[in-house]
XYZ file of C-alpha atoms in Angstrom:
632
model
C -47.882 -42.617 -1.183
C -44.624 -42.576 0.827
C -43.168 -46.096 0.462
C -41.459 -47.898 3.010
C -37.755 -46.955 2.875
C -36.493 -50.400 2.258
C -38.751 -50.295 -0.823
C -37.279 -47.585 -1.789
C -33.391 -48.750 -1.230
C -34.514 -51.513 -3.112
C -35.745 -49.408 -6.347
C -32.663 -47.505 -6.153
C -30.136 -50.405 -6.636
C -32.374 -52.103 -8.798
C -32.775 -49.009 -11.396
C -29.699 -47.095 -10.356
C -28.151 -46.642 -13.608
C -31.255 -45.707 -15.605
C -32.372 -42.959 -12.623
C -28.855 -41.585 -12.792
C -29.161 -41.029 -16.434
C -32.379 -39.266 -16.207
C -30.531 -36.946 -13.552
C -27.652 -36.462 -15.957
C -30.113 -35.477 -18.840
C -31.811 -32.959 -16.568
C -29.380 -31.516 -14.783
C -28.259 -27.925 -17.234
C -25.172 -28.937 -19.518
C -23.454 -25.846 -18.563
C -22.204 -27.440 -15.148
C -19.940 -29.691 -16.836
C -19.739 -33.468 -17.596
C -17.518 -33.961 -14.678
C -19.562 -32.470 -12.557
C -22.979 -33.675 -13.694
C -21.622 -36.641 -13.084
C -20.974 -36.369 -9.742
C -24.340 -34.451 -8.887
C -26.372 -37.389 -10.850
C -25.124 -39.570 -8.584
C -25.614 -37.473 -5.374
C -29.283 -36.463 -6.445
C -29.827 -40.314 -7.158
C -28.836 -41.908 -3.741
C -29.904 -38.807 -1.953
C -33.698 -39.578 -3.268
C -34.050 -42.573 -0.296
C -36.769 -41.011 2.114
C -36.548 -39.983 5.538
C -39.088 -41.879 7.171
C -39.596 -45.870 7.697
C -42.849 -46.413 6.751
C -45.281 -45.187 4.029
C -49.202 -45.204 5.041
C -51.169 -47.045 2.207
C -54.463 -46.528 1.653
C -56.927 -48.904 -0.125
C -57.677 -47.289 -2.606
C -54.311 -46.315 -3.088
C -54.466 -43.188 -4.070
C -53.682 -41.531 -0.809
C -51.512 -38.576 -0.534
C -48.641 -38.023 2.190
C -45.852 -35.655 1.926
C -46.819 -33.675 -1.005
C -46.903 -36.883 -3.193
C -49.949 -38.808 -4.449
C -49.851 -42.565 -5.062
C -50.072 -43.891 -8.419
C -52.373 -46.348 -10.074
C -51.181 -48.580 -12.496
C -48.177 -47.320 -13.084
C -45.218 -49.719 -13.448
C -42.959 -50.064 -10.654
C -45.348 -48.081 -8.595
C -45.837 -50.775 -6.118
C -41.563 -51.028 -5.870
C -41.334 -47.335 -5.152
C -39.434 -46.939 -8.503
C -42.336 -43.833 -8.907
C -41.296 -42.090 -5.858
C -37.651 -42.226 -6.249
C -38.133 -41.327 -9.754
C -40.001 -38.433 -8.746
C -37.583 -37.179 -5.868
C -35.018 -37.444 -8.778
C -36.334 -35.516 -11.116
C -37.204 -32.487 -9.026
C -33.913 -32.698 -7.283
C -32.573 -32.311 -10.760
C -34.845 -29.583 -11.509
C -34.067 -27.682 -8.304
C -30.123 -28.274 -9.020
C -30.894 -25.969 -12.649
C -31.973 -22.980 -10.781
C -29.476 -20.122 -10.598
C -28.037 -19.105 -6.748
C -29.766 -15.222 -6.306
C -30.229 -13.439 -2.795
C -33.944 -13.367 -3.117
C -34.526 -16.894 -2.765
C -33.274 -19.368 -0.015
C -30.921 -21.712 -1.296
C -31.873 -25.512 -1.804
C -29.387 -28.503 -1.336
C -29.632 -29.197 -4.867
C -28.211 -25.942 -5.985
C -24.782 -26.432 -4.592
C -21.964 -28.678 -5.254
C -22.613 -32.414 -3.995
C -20.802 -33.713 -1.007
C -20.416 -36.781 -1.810
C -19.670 -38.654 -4.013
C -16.019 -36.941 -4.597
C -13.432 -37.810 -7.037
C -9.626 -36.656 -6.227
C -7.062 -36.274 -8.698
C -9.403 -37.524 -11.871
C -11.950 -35.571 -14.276
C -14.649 -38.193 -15.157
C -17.234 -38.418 -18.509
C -19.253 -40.196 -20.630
C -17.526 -42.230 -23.018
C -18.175 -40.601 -26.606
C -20.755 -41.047 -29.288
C -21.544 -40.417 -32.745
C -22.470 -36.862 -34.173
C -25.657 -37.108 -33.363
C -25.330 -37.975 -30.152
C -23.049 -34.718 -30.178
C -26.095 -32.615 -31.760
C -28.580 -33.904 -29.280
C -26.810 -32.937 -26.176
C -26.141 -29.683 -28.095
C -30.147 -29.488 -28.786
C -30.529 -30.337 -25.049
C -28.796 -27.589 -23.858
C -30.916 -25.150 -25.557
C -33.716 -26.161 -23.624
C -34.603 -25.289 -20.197
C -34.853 -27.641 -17.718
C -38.461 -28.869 -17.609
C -37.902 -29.016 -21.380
C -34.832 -31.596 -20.963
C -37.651 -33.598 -18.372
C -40.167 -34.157 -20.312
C -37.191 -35.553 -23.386
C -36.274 -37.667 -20.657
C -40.251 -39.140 -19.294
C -41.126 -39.691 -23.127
C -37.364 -41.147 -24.353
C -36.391 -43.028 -21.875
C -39.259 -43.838 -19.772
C -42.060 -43.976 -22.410
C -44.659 -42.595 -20.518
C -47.223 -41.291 -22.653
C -48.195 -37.359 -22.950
C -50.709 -37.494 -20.644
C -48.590 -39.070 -17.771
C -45.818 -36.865 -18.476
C -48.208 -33.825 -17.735
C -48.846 -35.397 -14.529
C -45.248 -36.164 -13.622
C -44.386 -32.607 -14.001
C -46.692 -31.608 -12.550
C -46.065 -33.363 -9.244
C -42.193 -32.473 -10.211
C -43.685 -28.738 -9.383
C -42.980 -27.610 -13.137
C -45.206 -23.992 -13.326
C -46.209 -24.919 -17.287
C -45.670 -28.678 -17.836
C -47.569 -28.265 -21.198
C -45.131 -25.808 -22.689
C -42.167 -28.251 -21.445
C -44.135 -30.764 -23.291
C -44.451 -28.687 -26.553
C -40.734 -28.215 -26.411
C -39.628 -31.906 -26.201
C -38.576 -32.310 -29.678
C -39.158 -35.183 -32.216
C -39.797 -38.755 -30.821
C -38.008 -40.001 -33.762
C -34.860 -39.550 -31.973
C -35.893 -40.672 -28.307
C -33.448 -43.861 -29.271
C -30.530 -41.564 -28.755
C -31.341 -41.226 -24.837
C -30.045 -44.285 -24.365
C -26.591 -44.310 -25.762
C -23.569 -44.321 -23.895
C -23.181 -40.526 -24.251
C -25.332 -39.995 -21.393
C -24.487 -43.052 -19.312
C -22.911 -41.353 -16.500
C -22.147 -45.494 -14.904
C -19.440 -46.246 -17.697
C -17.038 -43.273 -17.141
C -13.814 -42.697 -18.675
C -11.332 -40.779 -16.393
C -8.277 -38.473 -17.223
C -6.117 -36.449 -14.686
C -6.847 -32.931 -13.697
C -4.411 -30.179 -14.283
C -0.953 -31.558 -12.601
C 1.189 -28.430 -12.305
C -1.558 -26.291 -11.005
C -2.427 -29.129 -8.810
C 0.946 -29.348 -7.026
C 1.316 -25.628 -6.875
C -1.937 -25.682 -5.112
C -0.774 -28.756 -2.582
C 2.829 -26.373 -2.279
C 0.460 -23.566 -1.299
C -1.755 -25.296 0.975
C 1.161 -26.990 2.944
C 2.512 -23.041 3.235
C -0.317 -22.485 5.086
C -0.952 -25.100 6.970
C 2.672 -24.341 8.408
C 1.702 -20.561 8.973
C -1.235 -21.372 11.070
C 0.698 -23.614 12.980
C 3.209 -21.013 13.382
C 0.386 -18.701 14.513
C -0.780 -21.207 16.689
C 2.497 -21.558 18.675
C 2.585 -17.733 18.973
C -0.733 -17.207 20.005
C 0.095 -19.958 22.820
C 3.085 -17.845 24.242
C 2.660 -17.418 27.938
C 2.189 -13.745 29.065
C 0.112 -12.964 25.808
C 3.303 -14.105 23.408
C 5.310 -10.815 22.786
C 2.577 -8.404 24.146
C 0.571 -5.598 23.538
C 1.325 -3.859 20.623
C -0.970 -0.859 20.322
C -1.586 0.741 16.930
C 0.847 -2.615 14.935
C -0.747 -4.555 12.270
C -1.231 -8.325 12.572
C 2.041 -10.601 13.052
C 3.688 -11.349 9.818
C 6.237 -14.754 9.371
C 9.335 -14.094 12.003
C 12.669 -14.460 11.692
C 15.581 -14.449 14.066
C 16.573 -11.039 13.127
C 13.202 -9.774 12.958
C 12.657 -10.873 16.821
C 15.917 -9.094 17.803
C 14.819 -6.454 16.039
C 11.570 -6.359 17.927
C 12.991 -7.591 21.214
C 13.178 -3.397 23.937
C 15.641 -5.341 25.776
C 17.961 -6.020 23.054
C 17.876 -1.517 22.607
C 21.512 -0.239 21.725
C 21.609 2.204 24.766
C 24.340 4.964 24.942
C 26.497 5.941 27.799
C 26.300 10.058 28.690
C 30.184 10.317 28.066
C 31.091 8.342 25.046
C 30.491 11.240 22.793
C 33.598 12.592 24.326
C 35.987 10.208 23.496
C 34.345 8.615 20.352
C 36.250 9.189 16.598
C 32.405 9.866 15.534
C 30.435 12.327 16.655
C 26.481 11.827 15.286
C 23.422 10.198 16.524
C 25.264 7.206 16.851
C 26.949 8.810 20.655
C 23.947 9.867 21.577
C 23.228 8.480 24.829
C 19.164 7.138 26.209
C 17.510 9.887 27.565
C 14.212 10.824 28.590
C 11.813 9.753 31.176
C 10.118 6.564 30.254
C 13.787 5.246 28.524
C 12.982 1.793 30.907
C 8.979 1.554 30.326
C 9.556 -1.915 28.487
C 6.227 -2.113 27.072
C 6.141 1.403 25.103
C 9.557 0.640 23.620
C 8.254 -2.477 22.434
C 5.060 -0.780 21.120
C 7.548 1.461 19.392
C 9.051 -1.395 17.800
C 6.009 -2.886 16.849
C 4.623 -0.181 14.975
C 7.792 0.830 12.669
C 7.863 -2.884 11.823
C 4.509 -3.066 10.869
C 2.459 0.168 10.846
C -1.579 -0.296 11.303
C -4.011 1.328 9.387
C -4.481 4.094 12.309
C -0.491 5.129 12.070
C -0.530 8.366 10.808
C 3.302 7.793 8.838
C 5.705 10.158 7.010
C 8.674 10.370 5.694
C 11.520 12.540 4.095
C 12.378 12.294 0.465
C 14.423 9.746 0.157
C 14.501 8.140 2.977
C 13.315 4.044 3.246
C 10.411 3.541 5.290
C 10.976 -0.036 6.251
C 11.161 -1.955 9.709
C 14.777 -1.674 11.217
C 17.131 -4.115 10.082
C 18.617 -5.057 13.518
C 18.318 -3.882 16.869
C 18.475 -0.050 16.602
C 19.468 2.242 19.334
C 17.710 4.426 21.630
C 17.404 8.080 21.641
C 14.818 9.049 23.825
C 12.023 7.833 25.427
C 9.457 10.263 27.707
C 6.339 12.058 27.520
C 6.997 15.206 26.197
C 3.031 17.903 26.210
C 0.135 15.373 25.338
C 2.236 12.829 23.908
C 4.544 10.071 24.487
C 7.837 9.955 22.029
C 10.061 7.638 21.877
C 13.519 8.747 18.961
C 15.311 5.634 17.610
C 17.870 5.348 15.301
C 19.505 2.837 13.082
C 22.627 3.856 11.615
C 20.697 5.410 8.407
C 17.304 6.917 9.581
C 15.964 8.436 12.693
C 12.373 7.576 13.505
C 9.832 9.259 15.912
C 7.418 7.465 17.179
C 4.312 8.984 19.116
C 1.113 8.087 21.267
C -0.923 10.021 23.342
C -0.938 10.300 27.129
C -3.681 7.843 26.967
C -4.330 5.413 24.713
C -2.822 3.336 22.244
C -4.912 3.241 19.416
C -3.653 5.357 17.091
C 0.307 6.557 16.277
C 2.278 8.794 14.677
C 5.752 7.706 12.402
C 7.980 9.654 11.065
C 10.806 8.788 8.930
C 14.576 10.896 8.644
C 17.462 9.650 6.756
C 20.367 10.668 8.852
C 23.483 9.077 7.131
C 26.524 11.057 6.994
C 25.656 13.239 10.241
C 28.742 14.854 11.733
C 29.154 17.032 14.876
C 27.751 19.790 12.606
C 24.247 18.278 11.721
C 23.483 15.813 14.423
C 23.043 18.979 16.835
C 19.261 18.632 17.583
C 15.917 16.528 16.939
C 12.637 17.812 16.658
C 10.551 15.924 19.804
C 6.831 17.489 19.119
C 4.842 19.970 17.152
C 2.095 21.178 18.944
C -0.133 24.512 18.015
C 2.251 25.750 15.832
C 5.536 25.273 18.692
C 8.293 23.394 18.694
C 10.393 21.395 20.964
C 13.500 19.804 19.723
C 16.041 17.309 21.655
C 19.689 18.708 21.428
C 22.791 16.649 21.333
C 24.666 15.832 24.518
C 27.650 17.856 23.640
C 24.813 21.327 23.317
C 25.413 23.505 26.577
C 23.172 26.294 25.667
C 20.399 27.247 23.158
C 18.740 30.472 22.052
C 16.261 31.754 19.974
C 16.877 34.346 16.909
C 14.477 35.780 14.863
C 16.118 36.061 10.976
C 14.437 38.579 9.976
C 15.646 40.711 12.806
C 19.830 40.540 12.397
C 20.293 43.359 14.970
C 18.185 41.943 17.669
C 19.998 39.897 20.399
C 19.178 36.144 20.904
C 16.889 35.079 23.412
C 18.541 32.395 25.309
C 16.378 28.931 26.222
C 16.382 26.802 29.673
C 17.209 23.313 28.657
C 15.198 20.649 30.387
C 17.321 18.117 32.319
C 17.076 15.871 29.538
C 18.306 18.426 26.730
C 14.694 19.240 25.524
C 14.271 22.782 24.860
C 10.966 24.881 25.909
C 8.475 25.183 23.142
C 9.755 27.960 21.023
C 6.963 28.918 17.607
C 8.076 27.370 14.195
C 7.889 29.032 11.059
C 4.872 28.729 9.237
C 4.748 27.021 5.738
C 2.235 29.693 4.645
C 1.281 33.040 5.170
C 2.985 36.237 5.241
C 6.477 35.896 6.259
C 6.902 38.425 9.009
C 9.329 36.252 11.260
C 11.066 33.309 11.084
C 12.756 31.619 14.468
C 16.035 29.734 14.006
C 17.985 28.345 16.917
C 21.525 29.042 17.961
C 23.089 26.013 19.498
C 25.999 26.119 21.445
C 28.331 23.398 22.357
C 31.760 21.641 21.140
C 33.633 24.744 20.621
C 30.722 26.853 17.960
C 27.735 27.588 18.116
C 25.230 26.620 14.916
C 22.071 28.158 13.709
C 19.382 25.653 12.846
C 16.214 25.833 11.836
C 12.654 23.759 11.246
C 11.729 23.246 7.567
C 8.999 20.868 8.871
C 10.995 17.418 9.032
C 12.477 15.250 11.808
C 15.469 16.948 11.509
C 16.646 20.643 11.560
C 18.162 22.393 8.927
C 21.953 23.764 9.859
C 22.530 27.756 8.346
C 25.605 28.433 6.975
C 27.711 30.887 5.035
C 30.599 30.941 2.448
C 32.224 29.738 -0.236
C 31.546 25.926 -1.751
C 33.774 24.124 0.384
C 35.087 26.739 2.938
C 31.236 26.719 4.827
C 30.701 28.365 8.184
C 27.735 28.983 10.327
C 26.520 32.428 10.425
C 27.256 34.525 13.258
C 29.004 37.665 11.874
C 26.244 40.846 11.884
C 27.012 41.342 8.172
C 26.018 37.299 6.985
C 23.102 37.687 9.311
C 21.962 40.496 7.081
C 22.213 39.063 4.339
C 20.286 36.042 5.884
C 17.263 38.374 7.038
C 16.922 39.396 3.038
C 16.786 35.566 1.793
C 15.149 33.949 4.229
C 11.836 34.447 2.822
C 12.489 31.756 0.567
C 13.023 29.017 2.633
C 9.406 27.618 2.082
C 10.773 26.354 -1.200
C 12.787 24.215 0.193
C 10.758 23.139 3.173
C 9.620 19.388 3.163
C 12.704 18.325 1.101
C 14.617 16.417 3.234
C 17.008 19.368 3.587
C 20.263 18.801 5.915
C 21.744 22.402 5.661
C 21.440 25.582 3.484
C 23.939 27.633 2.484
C 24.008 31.284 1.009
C 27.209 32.446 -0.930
C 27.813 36.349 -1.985
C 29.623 35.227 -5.033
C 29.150 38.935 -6.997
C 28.901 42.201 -6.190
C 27.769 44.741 -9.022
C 27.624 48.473 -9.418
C 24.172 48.963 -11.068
C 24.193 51.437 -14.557
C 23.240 54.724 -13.721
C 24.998 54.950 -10.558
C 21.578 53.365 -8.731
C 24.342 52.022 -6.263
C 25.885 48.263 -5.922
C 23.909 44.821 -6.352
C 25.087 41.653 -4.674
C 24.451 38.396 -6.233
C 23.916 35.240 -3.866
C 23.483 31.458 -4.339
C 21.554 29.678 -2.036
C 22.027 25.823 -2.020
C 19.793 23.371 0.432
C 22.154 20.045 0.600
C 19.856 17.104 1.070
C 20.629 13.732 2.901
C 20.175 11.539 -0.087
C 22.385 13.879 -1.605
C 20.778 13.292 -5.468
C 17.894 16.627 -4.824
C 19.813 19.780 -3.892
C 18.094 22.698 -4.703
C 19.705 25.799 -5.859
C 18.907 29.278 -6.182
C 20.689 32.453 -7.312
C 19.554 35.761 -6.085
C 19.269 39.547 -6.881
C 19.532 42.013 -3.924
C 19.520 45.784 -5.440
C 20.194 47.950 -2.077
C 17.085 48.812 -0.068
C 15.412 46.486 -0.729
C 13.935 44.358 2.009
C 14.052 40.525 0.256
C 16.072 39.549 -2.294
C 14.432 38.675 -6.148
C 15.088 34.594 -7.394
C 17.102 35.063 -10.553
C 17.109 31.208 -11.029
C 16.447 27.975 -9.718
C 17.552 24.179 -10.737
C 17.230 20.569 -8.642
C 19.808 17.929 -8.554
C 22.367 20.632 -9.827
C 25.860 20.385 -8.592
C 26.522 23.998 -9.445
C 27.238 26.305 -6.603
C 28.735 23.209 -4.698
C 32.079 21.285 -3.874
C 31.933 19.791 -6.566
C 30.925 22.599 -9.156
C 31.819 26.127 -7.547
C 30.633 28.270 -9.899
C 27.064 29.951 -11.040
C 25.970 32.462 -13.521
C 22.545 34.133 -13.296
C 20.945 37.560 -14.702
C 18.058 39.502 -14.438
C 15.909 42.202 -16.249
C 16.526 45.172 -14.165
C 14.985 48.754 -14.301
C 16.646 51.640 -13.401
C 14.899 54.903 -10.994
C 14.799 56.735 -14.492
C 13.018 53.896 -15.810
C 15.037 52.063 -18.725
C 15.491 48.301 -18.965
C 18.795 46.199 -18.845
C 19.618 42.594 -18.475
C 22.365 42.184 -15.872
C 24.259 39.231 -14.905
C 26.877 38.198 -12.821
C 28.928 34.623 -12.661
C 31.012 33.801 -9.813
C 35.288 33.760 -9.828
C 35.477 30.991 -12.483
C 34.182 33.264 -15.553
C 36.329 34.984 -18.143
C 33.376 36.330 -19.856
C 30.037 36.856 -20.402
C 27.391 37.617 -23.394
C 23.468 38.121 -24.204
C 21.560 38.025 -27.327
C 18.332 37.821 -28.127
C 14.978 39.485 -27.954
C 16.441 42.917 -28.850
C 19.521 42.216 -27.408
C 23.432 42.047 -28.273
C 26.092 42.573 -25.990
C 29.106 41.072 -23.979
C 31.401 42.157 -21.653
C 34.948 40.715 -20.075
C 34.695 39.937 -16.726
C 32.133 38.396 -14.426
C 29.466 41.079 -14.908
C 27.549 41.854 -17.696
C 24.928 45.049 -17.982
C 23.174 45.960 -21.270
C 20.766 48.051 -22.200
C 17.021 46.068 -23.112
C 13.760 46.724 -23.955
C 10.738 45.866 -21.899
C 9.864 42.018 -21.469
C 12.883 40.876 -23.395
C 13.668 37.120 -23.510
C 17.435 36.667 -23.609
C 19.781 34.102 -23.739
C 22.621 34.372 -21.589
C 26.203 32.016 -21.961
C 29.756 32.433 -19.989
C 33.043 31.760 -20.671
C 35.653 30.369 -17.552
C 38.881 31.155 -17.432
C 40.196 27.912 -18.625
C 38.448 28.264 -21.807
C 35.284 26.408 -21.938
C 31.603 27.252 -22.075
C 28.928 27.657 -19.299
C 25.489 28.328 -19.329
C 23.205 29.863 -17.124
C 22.040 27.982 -13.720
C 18.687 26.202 -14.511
């Protein structure tokens, strides 16, 4: 029967301590004293029924909710049996592992109350064999540890245990029974080990404790934070498009974030500025006002979203700008919308489409160190293989020139009323290399060849000796241009500011097979720490020149070191093999040995006979008396 619930209050208090213990004995040692503890007392006061009143029966063995009266049982009449019951299958319910293919019970999880802040509480301590009975106990299962429990510490005898297990909804009470151990130590049970009412406490674990407090008052203040923002009027700083979530602000973040605190450029300061770079670049373009693009601009370089498509040049940082940076352009420029800022070390792009703010595109340049010379034009948009680029306010005419083509005339370009030039084709970064467009830029007194090696920025062409530079416009640099230019594409990606091709030899080839001309080709990179250099071989009539070597981060055939010594394994029309090689000014001599070969010359130029396939080392001597080696 279902006893009346004040009964049942009633058998609680009265046996609270020796029902908690049974739940403590039950309940699987691997949760923990402290917490079996705590979930002993839970399952205990959480055994008071629902309902007010039971429904008796006279012969008293009536069943309601599941659980039959009892007859002659002690404490029956109390409710003790009921509790007891509600107890014990609690207990067993709170054993059963948490899997998805069951519905979780109550019992299973942690208990809500009671709760214990700040202390661990146990047991006090017994004897070792207290210590090898709770040790036996927690080989068992639980229905095992239940029917210890009914026979130690309740002394019901086998037969009523059965029963009690039964009702407890154990599948096989009879093994449980089986497994129960020896009665001969059922006086253990009741020991003070496993009296969870006389508890000892100790603290928990105090560092990790206030580290976790530091943490939660962290965020407790960020969601507050969040809270404030989210409450801005006007939908706090707006719609940012393709941005990631809000991180912690700062005043110079918000500046940094704020369209209306843009640097904006007059038209005419480049003309009376001591610098002339990106920096005197004034705001162009048509949307330069449209508040709420620039600020999606903003947005995203701070915090790019998982649909910004972002790049960036070798070297270059791609981080949020550091204070307000200053505006280049702004407009809608083919399917797009770009907006070009720039911070006093990078340039960054920053692209939508027409419609739609989704998704974004971010590109990176490091721009540091730009002069009149390399701050001549900005690539805008790449779109089916053309290109448009925004030129510098001081450009008053553009053109197009194929390199491959030195005797051909350059085909001049409208410039848009915002300095964007038409879409002219790039050069591709694969394929066979039967053109390749450069543009000739015209303005402050010269006029620059540039070219796209597939960055933000375009690469400036140039001619000459380390040091003494100068862009190529003579017919006979442009020639030699058109026969090197094929191997741009190693250089392409590389954060390249300019590239510059030196004759530094000319050599009559053996067997009067006419005169060779030696060229280094270096590709000067903003960071300045990965300039790639080349030396070349160009034997007359032939269309491209041959790499004779190749190094990165080499400061040969530069300001810095203006010399470079290369060489070859050459045949002549009649068909014999020699290794030639040529140095620049700075060498007094040169040799080769090795693989066959022994030979030296004074001079600059070195040409000795070889066999086929020979592997030989080359070394040079400058003027001043020291050694060089090969460029590599």
């Amino acid at each position: 029967m279902t006893p009346d619930v004040e009964l049942a209050e009633a058998a609680i208090v009265e046996h609270y301590p020796r029902l908690v213990r049974l739940a403590y004995l039950v309940l699987p040692p691997a949760l923990g004293r402290h917490r079996r503890v705590l979930t002993a007392h839970s399952l205990t006061q959480r055994a008071l029924p629902r309902g007010r009143r039971g429904t008796d029966t006279a012969a008293g063995t009536a069943v309601q909710g599941g659980v039959p009266g009892q007859r002659g049982t002690p404490g029956a009449e109390s409710g003790y049996a009921y509790v007891r019951l509600r107890v014990l299958r609690a207990a067993l319910e709170a054993g059963i592992p948490l899997t998805f293919r069951a519905l979780p019970r109550r019992a299973q999880f942690p208990p809500l109350l009671p709760q214990v802040w700040g202390l661990r509480l146990f047991p006090r301590s017994g004897g070792a064999e207290e210590l090898a009975l709770d040790q036996w106990l927690a080989t068992l299962d639980g229905p095992g540890r239940a029917a210890c429990v009914l026979r130690a510490l309740e002394r019901l005898p086998e037969p009523e245990v059965l029963r009690v297990l039964t009702e407890a909804g154990v599948a096989n009470p009879a093994v449980a029974v089986a497994e129960s151990g020896d009665p001969a130590n059922d006086a253990l049970f009741a020991s003070p080990e496993f009296d969870p009412c006389v508890l000892q406490a100790r603290p928990t674990d105090l560092l990790r404790r206030r580290r976790s407090m530091r943490v939660a008052l962290a965020a407790a203040a960020a969601l507050a934070v969040c809270g404030v923002l989210l409450a801005l009027p006007g939908g706090g700083w707006g719609a940012d498009g393709a941005a990631a979530p809000l991180y912690a602000r700062n005043a110079a973040a918000e500046q940094a974030l704020d369209p209306g605190k843009l640097i904006r450029v007059a038209p005419t300061v480049w003309r009376t500025s001591s610098r002339t770079d990106f920096s005197t670049w004034p705001a162009r373009g048509d949307r330069a006002d449209d508040t709420e693009l620039l600020r999606r601009a903003l947005a995203v370089w701070a915090r790019p979203g998982s649909s910004v498509v972002a790049s960036a040049t070798p070297g270059t940082p791609p981080g949020p700008p550091m204070g307000p940076p200053q505006l280049l352009f702004a407009g809608t420029v083919d399917q797009a919308v770009v907006v070009l800022l720039y911070d006093g070390l990078r340039v960054v792009r920053y692209a939508e489409p027409r419609t739609g703010t989704s998704v974004a595109a971010l590109d990176f340049a490091r721009t540091d160190g730009a002069s009149a010379q390399t701050a001549t034009a900005l690539v805008l948009s790449r779109v089916d293989g053309n290109v448009r680029y925004l030129t510098a306010p001081w450009v008053t005419g553009a053109g197009l020139r194929d390199l491959l083509k030195p005797g051909d005339d350059t085909t001049a370009l409208k410039l848009g009323p915002h300095g964007v030039t038409p879409p002219v084709a790039s050069p591709a970064p694969k394929g066979n290399c039967t053109s390749w467009n450069a543009l000739a830029l015209t303005g402050d007194g010269a006029t620059r060849l540039v070219t796209d090696l597939g960055e933000l920025t375009p690469a400036r062409l140039t001619s000459g000796a380390p040091g003494a530079e100068r862009d190529v416009t003579e017919g006979a640099e442009l020639a030699e241009w058109s026969r090197i230019t094929c191997l741009l594409p190693s250089v392409r990606s590389h954060g390249v500011r300019s590239v510059n091709a030196w004759t530094y030899a000319k050599q009559p080839l053996p067997e009067g097979d006419g005169t060779a001309t030696w060229l280094c080709t270096r590709a000067e990179t903003w960071s300045g720490t990965e300039d790639r250099v080349q030396a070349q071989f160009l034997t007359p009539g032939a269309p491209l020149a041959a790499q004779a070597a190749k190094a990165e981060g080499s400061p040969a055939c530069g300001p810095r070191e203006p010399r470079v010594l290369a060489g070859v394994l050459w045949k002549s029309k009649a068909g014999q093999w020699y290794v030639l090689a040529a140095g620049s000014a700075q060498f007094a001599s040169l040799s080769a040995s090795g693989g066959g070969v022994s030979g030296a010359a004074t001079g600059n130029r070195l040409a000795v006979r070889a066999p086929a396939g020979a592997q030989v080392e080359l070394a040079g001597k400058l003027t001043d008396g020291t050694k060089a080696g090969v460029l590599r």
